[in-house]
Coordinates of C-alpha atoms and ligand atoms in Angstrom, one line a residue:
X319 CA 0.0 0.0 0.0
X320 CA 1.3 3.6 -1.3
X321 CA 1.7 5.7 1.7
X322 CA 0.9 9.0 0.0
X323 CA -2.7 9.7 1.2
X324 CA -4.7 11.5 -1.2
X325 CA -7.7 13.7 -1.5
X326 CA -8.9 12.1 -4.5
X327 CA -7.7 8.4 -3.6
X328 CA -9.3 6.8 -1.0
X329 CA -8.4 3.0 -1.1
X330 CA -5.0 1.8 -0.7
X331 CA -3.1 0.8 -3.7
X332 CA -2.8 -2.3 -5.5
X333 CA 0.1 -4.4 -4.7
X334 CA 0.9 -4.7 -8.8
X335 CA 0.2 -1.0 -8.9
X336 CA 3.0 -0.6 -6.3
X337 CA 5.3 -3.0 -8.3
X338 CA 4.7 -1.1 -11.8
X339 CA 4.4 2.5 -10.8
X340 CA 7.6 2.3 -8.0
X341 CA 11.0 3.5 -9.1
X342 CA 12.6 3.3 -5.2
X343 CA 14.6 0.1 -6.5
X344 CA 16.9 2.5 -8.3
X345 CA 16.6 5.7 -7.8
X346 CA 17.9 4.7 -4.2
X347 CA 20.9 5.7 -6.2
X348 CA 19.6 9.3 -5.5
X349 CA 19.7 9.2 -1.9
X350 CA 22.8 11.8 -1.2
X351 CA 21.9 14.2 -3.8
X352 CA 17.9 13.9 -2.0
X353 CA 19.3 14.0 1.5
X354 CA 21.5 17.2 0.4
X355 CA 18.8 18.7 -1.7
X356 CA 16.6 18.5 1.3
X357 CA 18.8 20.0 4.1
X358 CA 19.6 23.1 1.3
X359 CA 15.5 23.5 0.9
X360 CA 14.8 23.7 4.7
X361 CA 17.4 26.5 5.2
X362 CA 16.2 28.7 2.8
X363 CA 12.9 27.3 4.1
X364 CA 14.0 28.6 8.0
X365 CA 16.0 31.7 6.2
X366 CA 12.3 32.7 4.6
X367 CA 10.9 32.2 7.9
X368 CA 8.8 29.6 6.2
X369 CA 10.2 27.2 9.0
X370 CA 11.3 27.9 12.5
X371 CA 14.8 27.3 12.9
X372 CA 14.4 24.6 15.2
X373 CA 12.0 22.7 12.7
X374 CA 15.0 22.7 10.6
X375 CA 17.5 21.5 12.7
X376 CA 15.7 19.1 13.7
X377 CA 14.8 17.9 10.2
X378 CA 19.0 18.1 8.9
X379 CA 19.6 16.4 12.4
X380 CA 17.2 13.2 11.2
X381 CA 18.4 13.6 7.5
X382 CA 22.0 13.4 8.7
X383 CA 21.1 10.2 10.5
X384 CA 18.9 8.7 7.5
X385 CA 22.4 9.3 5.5
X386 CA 24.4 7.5 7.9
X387 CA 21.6 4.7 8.4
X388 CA 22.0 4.2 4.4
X389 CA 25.8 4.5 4.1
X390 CA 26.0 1.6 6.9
X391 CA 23.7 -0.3 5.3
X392 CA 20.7 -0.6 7.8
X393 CA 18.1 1.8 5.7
X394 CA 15.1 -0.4 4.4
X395 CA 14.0 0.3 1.3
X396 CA 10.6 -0.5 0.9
X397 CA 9.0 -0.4 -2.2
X398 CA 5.8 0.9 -0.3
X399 CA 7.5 4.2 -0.5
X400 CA 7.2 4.2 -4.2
X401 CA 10.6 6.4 -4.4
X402 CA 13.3 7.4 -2.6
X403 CA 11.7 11.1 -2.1
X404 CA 8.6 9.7 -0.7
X405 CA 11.2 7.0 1.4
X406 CA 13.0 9.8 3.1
X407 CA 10.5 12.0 3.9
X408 CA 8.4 8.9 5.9
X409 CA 11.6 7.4 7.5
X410 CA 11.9 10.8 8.9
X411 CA 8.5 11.3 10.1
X412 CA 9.3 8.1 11.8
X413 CA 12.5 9.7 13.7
X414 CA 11.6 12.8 14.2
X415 CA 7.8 13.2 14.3
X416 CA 5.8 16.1 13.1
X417 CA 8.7 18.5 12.0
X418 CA 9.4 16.5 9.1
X419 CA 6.1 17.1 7.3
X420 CA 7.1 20.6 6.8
X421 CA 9.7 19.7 4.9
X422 CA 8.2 19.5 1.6
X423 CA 7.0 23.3 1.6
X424 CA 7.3 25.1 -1.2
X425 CA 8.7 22.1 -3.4
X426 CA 6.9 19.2 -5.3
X427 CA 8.6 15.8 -5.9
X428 CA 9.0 17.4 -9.8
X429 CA 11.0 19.9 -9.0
X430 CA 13.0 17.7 -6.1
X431 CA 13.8 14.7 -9.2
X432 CA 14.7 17.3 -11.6
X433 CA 17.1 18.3 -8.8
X434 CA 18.5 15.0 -7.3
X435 CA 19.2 13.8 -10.8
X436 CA 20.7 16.9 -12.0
X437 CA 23.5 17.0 -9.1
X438 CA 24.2 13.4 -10.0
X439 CA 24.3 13.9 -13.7
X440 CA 26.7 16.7 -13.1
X441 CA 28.4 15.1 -10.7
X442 CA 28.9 11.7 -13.2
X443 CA 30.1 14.4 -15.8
X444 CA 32.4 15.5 -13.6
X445 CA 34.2 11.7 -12.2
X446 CA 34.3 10.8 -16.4
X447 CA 36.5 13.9 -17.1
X448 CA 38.6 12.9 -14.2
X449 CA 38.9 9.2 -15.8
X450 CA 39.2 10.7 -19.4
X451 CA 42.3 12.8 -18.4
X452 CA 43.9 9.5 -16.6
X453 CA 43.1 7.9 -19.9
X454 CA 45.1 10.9 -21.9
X455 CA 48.1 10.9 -19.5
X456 CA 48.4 7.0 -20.4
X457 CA 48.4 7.3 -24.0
X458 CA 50.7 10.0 -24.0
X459 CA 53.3 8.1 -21.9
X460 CA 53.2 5.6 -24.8
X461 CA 53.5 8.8 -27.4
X462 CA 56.5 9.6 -25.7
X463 CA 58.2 6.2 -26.6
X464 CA 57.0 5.5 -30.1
X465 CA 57.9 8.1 -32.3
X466 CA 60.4 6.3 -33.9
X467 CA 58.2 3.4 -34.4
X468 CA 57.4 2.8 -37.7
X469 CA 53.8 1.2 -38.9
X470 CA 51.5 1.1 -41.6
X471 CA 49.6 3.7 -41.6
X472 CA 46.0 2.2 -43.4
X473 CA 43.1 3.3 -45.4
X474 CA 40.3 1.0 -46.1
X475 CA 42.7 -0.9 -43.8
X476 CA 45.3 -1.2 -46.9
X477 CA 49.0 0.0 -46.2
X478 CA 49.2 3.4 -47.5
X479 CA 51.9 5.8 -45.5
X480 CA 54.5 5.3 -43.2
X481 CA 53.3 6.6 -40.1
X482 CA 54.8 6.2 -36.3
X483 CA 52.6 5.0 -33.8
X484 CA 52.8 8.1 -31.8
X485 CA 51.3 9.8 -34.3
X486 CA 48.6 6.9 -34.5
X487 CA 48.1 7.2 -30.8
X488 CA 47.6 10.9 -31.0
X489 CA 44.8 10.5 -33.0
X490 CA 43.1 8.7 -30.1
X491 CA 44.3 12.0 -28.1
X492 CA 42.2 13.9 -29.7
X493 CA 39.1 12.2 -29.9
X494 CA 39.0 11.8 -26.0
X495 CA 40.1 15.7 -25.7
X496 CA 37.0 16.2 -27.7
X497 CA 35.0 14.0 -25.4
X498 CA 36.6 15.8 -22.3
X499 CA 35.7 19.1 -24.2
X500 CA 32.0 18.1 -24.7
X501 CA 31.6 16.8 -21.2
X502 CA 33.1 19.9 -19.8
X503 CA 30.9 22.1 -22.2
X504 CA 27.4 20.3 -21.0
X505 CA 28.5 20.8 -17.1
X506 CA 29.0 24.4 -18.0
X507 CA 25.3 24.5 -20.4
X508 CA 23.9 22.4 -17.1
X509 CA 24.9 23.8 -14.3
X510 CA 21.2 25.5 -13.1
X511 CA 19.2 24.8 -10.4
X512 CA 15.5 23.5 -10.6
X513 CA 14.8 23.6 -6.7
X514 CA 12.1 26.4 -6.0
X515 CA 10.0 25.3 -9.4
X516 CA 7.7 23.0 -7.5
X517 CA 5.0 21.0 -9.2
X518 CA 4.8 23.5 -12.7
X519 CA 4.3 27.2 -11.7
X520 CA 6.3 28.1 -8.5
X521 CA 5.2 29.0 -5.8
X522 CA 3.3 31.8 -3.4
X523 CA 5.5 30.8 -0.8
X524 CA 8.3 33.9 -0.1
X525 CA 11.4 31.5 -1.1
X526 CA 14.5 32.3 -2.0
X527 CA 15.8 30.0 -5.3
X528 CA 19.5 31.9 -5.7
X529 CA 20.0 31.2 -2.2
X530 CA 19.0 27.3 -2.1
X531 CA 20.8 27.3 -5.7
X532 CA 24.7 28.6 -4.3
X533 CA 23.8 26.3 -1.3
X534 CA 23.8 23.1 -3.7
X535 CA 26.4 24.9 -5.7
X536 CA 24.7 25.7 -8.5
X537 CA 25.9 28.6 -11.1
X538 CA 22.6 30.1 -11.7
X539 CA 18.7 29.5 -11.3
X540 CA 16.9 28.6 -13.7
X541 CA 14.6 30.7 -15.5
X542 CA 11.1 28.9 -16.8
X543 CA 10.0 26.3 -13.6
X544 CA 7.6 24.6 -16.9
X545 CA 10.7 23.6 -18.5
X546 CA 13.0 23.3 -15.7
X547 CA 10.3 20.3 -14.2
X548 CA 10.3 18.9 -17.7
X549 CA 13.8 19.1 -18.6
X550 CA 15.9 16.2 -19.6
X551 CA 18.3 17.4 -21.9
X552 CA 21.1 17.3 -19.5
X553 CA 20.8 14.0 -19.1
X554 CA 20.5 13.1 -22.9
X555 CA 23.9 15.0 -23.1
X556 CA 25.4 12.6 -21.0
X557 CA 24.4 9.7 -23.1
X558 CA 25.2 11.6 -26.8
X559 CA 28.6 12.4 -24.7
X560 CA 29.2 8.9 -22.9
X561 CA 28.1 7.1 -26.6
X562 CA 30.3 9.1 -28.4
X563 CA 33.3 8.6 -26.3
X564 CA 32.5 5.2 -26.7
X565 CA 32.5 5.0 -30.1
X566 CA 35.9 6.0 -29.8
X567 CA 36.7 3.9 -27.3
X568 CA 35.2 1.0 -29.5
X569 CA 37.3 2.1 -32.6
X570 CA 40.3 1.6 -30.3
X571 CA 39.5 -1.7 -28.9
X572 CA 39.1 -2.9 -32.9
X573 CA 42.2 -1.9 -33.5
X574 CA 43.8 -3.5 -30.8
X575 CA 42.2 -6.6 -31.6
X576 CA 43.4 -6.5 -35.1
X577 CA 47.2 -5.5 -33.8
X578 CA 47.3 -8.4 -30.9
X579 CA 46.0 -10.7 -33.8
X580 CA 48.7 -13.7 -35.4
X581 CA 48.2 -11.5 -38.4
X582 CA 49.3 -8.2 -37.6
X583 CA 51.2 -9.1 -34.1
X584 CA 51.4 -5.4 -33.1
X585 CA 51.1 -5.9 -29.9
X586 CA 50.5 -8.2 -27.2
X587 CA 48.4 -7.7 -24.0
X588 CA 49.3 -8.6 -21.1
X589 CA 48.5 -11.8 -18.8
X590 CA 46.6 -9.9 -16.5
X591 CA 44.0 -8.2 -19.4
X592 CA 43.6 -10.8 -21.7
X593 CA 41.6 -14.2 -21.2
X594 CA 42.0 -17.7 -22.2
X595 CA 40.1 -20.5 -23.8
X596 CA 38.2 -23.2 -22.1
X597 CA 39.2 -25.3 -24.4
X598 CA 42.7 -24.3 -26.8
X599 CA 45.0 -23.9 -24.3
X600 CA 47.2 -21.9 -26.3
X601 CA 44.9 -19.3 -26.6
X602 CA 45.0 -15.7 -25.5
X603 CA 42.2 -13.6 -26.2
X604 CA 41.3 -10.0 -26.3
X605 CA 38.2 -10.1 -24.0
X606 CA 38.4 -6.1 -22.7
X607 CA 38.2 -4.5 -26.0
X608 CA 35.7 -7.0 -27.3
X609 CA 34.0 -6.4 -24.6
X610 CA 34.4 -2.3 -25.1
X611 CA 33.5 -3.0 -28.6
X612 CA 30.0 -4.5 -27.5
X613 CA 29.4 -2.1 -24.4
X614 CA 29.0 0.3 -26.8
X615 CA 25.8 -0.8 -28.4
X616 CA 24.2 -0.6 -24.7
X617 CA 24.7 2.8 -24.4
X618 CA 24.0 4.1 -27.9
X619 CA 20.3 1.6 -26.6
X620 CA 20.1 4.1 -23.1
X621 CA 20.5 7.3 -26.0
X622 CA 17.8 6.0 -28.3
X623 CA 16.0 5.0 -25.0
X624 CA 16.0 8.4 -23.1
X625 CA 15.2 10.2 -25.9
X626 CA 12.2 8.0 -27.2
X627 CA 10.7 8.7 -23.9
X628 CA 10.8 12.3 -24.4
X629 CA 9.5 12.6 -27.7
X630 CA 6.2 13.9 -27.6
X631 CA 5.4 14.8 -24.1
X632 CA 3.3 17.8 -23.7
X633 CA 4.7 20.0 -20.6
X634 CA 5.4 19.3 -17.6
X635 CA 6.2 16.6 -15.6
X636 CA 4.9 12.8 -16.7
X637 CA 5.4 10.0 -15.0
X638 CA 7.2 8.6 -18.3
X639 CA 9.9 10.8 -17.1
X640 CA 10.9 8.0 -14.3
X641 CA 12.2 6.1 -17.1
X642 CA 15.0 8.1 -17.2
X643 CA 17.1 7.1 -15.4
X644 CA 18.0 3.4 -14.8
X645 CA 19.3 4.0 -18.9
X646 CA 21.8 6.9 -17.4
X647 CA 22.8 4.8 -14.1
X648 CA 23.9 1.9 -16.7
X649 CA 25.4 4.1 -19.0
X650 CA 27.7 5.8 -16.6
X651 CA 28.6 2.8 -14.5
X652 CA 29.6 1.3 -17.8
X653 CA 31.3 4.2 -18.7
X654 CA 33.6 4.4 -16.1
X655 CA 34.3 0.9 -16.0
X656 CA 35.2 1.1 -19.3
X657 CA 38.0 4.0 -19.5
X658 CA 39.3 2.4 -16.4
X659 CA 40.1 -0.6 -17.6
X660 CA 41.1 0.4 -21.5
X661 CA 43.6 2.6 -19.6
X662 CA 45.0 -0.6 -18.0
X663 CA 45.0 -2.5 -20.9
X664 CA 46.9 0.1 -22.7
X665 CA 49.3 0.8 -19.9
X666 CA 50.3 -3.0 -19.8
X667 CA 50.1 -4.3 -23.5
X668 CA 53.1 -4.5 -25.3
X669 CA 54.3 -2.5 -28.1
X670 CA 55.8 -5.2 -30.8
X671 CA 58.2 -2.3 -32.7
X672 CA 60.0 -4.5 -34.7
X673 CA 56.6 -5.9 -36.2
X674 CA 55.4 -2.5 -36.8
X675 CA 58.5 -2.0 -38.4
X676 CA 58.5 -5.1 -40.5
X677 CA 54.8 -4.6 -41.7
X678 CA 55.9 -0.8 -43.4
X679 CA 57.9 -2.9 -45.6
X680 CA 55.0 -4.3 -47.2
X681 CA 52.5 -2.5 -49.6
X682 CA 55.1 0.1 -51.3
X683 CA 54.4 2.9 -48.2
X684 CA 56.4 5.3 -50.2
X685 CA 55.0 5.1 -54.0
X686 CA 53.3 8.7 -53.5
X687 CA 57.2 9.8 -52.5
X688 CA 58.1 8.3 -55.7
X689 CA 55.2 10.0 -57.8
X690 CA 56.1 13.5 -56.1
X691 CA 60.1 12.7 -56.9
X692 CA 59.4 12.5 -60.8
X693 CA 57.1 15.1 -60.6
X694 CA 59.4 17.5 -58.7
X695 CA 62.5 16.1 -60.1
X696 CA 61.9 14.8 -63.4
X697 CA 59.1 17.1 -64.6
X698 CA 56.5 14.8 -64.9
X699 CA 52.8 15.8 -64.7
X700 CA 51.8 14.1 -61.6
X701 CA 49.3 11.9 -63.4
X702 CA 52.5 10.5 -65.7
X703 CA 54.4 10.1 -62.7
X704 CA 51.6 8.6 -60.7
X705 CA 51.3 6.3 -64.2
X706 CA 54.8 5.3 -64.3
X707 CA 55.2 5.0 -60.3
X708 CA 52.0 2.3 -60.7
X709 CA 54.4 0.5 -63.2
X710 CA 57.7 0.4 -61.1
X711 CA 55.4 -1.0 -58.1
X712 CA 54.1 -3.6 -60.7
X713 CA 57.8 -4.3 -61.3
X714 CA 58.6 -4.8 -57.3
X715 CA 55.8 -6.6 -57.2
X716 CA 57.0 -9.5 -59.8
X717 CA 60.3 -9.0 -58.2
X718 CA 58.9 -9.9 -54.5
X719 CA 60.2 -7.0 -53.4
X720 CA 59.0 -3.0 -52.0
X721 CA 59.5 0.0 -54.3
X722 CA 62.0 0.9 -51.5
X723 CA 64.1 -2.1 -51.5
X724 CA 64.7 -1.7 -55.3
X725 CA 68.3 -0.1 -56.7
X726 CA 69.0 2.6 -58.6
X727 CA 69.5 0.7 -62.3
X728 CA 66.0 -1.0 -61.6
X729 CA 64.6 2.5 -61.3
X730 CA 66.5 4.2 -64.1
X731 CA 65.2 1.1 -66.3
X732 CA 61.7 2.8 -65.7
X733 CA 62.9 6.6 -66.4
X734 CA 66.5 8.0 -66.8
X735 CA 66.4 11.0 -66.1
X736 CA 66.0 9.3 -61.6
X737 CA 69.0 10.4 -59.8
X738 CA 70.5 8.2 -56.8
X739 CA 68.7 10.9 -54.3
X740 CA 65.9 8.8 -54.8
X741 CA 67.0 5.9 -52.8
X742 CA 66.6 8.5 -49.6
X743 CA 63.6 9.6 -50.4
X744 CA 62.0 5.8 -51.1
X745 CA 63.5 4.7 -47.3
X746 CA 60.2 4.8 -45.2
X747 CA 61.4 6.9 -42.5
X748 CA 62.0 9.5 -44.8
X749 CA 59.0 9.2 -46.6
X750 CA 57.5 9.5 -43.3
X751 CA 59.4 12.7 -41.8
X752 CA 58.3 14.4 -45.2
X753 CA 55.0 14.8 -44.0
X754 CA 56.2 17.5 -42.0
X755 CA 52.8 19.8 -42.7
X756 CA 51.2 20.7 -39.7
X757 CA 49.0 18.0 -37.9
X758 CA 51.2 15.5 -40.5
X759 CA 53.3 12.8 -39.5
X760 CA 57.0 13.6 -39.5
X761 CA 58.9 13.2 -36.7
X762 CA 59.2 17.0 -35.7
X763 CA 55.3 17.1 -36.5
X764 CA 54.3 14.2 -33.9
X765 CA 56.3 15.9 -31.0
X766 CA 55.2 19.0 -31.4
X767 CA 51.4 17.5 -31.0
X768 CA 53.1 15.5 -27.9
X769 CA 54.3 19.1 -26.5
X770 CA 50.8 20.2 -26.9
X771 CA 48.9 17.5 -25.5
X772 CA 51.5 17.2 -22.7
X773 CA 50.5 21.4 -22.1
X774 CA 46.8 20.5 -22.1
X775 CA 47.1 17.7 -19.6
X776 CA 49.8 19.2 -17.6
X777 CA 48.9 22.5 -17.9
X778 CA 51.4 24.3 -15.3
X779 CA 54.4 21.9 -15.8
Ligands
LIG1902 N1 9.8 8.8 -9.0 C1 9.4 9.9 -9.8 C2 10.4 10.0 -11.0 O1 11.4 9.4 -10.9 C3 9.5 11.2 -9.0 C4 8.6 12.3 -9.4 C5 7.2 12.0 -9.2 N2 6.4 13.1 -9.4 C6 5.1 12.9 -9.6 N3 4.4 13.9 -9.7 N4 4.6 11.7 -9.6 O2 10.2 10.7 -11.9

């Protein structure tokens, strides 16, 4: 039996009712942000001399306790309660009597959700920034080592440039900057308080929001209570944000499943990340970034979720709106599970360098080197020397061999007028350091992005 008495409602609920319509089984999850929402309401409530002042001691005194009753584990939550607003307010009628039913003056259950799960939303956005730059300070520890590594650098996942795997890295840099940028940015867009709205419309009561809202540490109040009550978009950032991220995350983990592959033999992860078979025991397999790979559909699900649920809902508050958030609690937890352990998996795999190394000498890497050398230094419109460069790779081909492992009276059989500088320019590491354009791949090129993303991370050092 609900223990919200009604006007209107006169029988007790059904028991299935109860089952269906509570959400207490998880938005428990909510009880500090309720708790703290709370104690910040009946100050402003006493400040207002809404509330005596000893009403409101009395009422933090028994919220205090209900904290400390939960954080020790001996709070019951009943599913009677229907949520965990409705939860705390009873168990502290049942401590501390009569005071605690002024508690919810001047507020509404709407306005006290949109609150709770607002200062945990911002709070989660907040703890995966934190994780995201422990993430970035792990990649760029490998940067540091690996410029001189040589790889394939792919498209369409063919050999087509020498890169290093710095450079490679420090494309994954940037995506989770980006993702650090966005979660910062929706904090910032976020960051209002809905206390004070009530039900819809505000209230006749003599409160004072700005003072309840630098209480919970809020940057401003907000300004419509219709679409503060009704307002979800903070939390649909969090899943665009946390699916984004991993999207990159699960671009990452394919790539290291291809590299730790027999085939490719980049890298190898280490005992303590990887798995093994039940039954091939000389298998090692790379569980955590298949795993990463498939987390990622459950959260782009929570996105599609969320925002299905919103779609169409005339203003304000509908219960429909409860559905938010057992989505966003799964979403985060598996976000942070997930940067954790990618950043151990990263930190403890093995970088295979002479593998890398090996695998540039396959696929020509430096044929466009050999196109711009005829054009530059032969005269050839770069569609002839693209034309004859095709050829001489043809030729390496039949000969088992890389355009850069041919000689100089191989290359001269194809055009004359080649000069023995072009055995420099064919070696891969020069091809590679040519691409000395900004954001390109060149040695000088990849530290200076390592300076910068060492100045963004480290930002007084
Ligand atoms: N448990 C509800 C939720 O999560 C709290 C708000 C209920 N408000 C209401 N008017 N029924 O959305």
């Amino acid at each position: 039996m609900s223990k919200i008495a009604s006007g209107k409602i006169k029988k007790s609920s059904a028991k299935l009712l109860d089952e269906f319509n509570a959400s207490i089984m998880f938005d428990k999850e909510l009880y500090n942000e309720d708790i703290d929402g709370s104690i910040a309401h009946v100050k402003m409530l006493s400040k207002q001399k809404i509330i005596s002042d000893k009403s409101k001691d009395k009422i933090i005194e028994g919220l205090n306790e209900i904290k400390k009753e939960v954080e020790e584990g001996k709070y019951k939550f009943s599913i009677k309660d229907e949520d965990i607003h409705m939860s705390i307010e009873n168990r502290l009628t049942e401590l501390i009597g009569d005071d605690a039913k002024r508690m919810h003056t001047a507020r509404s259950r709407n306005d006290q959700v949109a609150l709770d799960f607002r200062l945990f939303v911002l709070n989660k956005n907040r703890e995966i920034v934190k994780l995201l730059f422990g993430l970035e300070k792990i990649l760029l520890n490998i940067e540091k080592k690996h410029v001189d590594t040589l790889l394939p650098g792919m498209t369409h996942l063919q050999h087509a440039q020498p890169i290093n795997f710095a450079y490679h890295l420090l494309a994954y840099s940037s995506m989770f900057k980006r993702d650090i940028e966005r979660f910062e940015s929706s904090i910032e867009r976020n960051n209002v308080s809905p206390i004070g709205c009530a039900a819809l419309a505000g209230t006749p009561y003599n409160t004072d929001r700005e003072y309840e809202s630098k209480l919970l540490g809020f940057k401003e109040v907000s300004i419509n209570c219709l679409d503060t009550v009704s307002d979800r978009d903070f939390a649909l950032e969090l899943l665009f944000n946390i699916s984004t991220m991993m999207m990159h995350i699960s671009r990452l983990s394919e790539e290291i499943i291809l590299w730790s592959s027999s085939e490719f033999g980049f890298v190898e992860l280490s005992d303590e990340y990887s798995t093994s078979s039940s039954i091939m025991p000389q298998k090692k397999n790379p569980d955590v970034p298949e795993l990463l790979r498939g987390k990622t559909g459950r959260v782009y699900g929570n996105l599609i979720s969320l925002l299905t649920v919103l779609k169409g809902l005339p203003l304000a508050y509908n219960k429909d709106m409860q559905e938010d958030k057992e989505g966003v609690f799964d979403s985060v937890k598996t976000a942070s599970i997930s940067i954790k352990i990618l950043a151990k998996t990263l930190e403890s795999m093995t970088v295979k360098k002479e593998n890398m190394q090996n695998a540039t000498k396959k696929g020509h890497l430096s044929a466009t080197d050999l196109a711009d050398y005829l054009t530059k230094k032969c005269g050839y419109a770069f569609r002839n020397a693209y034309k004859i460069t095709g050829e001489i790779v043809g030729y390496a081909d039949d000969h088992n061999k890389d355009i850069s492992e041919l000689n100089l009276q191989e290359l001269q059989s194809f055009e004359p007028k080649i000069n023995n500088d072009v055995i420099n320019v064919l070696k891969l590491e020069n091809s590679m350091n040519a691409r000395n354009s900004q954001g390109g791949t060149s040695k000088e090129s990849t530290k200076k992005q390592i300076t910068y993303f060492e100045k963004w991370i480290y930002p007084k050092s």
